[in-house]
Structures are given as structure tokens and as C-alpha cells.
């Protein structure tokens, strides 16, 4: 992903995923609008990820050190559901 996109672009999309996962929908919608206005990613296509690539993305997400420093357990299914919920906002 980061071959064609700056790290911050990918992080901005990840923030949307995590806010969705955390059910902070009001904040997610605020950040979504901010991203949209600045041309930052708001969906998988914006970071050139296709549905067929989601397994790799989810594997990587579950390996990050950050996922271990949160107040509740995050599952692969939670991240997947958050991504699919985001895709519906388009």
C-alpha cells in the first residue's frame, strides 16, 4: 500500500476503521468528512486495496504492536466488519 501512498494517508484510513470498530460513529463521521474534504482515503479503493486483498490486510492488522495496547480485545472479525461498514458510507 505504502508504495503509492504516504504513511499518513494509510493511517488516516486506519483511524476511520478503528473509530468504527470502537463504535464512535459521531467522531468517525467527523473524521470521514475531514478526510473527504482533504482528499484523504475514506474507502479501500482510495488506498488501492481490493476485496481479494483483505485477508492480507487483516493478517497485518492483527500483527501490529498497537493492537496489544488497547482497553479491549480487537478481533479480526471486528476489523473486517468495520471495514465493510466503512465501505457502505460511500
Coordinates of C-alpha atoms in Angstrom, one line a residue:
X1 CA 0.0 0.0 0.0
X2 CA 2.7 2.5 1.0
X3 CA 4.4 2.1 -2.3
X4 CA 1.9 4.5 -3.8
X5 CA 0.5 6.2 -0.7
X6 CA 2.1 8.2 2.1
X7 CA 2.1 6.5 5.5
X8 CA -0.2 9.2 6.9
X9 CA -2.7 8.5 4.2
X10 CA -2.9 4.9 5.3
X11 CA -3.0 5.9 8.9
X12 CA -5.9 8.3 8.3
X13 CA -7.9 5.4 6.8
X14 CA -6.9 3.2 9.8
X15 CA -8.3 5.8 12.1
X16 CA -11.7 5.5 10.4
X17 CA -11.6 1.8 10.8
X18 CA -10.7 2.0 14.5
X19 CA -13.3 4.6 15.2
X20 CA -15.9 2.4 13.5
X21 CA -14.6 -0.6 15.5
X22 CA -14.9 1.4 18.7
X23 CA -18.5 2.4 17.8
X24 CA -17.5 6.1 17.9
X25 CA -19.7 6.9 14.9
X26 CA -20.1 10.6 15.5
X27 CA -16.3 11.1 15.7
X28 CA -15.9 8.7 12.8
X29 CA -18.3 10.7 10.7
X30 CA -16.5 13.9 11.6
X31 CA -13.1 12.4 10.6
X32 CA -14.7 10.9 7.5
X33 CA -15.8 14.3 6.3
X34 CA -12.4 15.8 7.1
X35 CA -10.7 13.1 5.1
X36 CA -13.1 13.6 2.2
X37 CA -12.6 17.3 2.1
X38 CA -8.8 17.0 2.1
X39 CA -8.8 14.1 -0.4
X40 CA -7.6 11.6 2.2
X41 CA -8.7 7.9 2.0
X42 CA -12.2 7.1 3.1
X43 CA -12.5 3.6 1.4
X44 CA -10.4 0.7 0.3
X45 CA -10.3 1.9 -3.3
X46 CA -8.6 5.1 -2.2
X47 CA -5.6 3.1 -0.9
X48 CA -5.8 0.6 -3.8
X49 CA -6.9 -2.3 -1.8
X50 CA -9.3 -4.8 -3.4
X51 CA -11.7 -7.2 -1.6
X52 CA -9.3 -10.1 -2.6
X53 CA -6.5 -8.4 -0.6
X54 CA -8.4 -8.1 2.7
X55 CA -7.0 -11.3 4.1
X56 CA -3.5 -9.9 3.8
X57 CA -4.6 -6.6 5.3
X58 CA -6.3 -8.3 8.2
X59 CA -3.3 -10.5 8.9
X60 CA -1.1 -7.4 9.0
X61 CA -3.5 -5.5 11.2
X62 CA -3.6 -8.4 13.7
X63 CA 0.2 -8.4 13.9
X64 CA 0.7 -4.8 14.8
X65 CA 2.1 -3.9 18.2
X66 CA -0.6 -1.2 18.6
X67 CA -3.4 -3.7 18.8
X68 CA -2.0 -5.1 22.0
X69 CA -2.2 -1.7 23.8
X70 CA -6.0 -1.1 23.7
X71 CA -8.5 -1.4 26.5
X72 CA -10.4 -4.3 25.0
X73 CA -9.7 -7.2 22.7
X74 CA -9.9 -6.5 19.0
X75 CA -10.7 -9.4 16.8
X76 CA -10.1 -10.0 13.1
X77 CA -13.9 -10.1 12.6
X78 CA -14.3 -6.7 14.3
X79 CA -11.8 -5.1 11.9
X80 CA -13.4 -6.8 8.9
X81 CA -16.9 -5.7 9.9
X82 CA -15.6 -2.1 10.5
X83 CA -14.0 -2.1 7.0
X84 CA -17.2 -3.3 5.4
X85 CA -19.3 -0.8 7.4
X86 CA -17.0 2.0 6.1
X87 CA -17.4 0.8 2.5
X88 CA -21.2 1.3 2.9
X89 CA -20.7 5.0 3.6
X90 CA -19.6 5.8 0.1

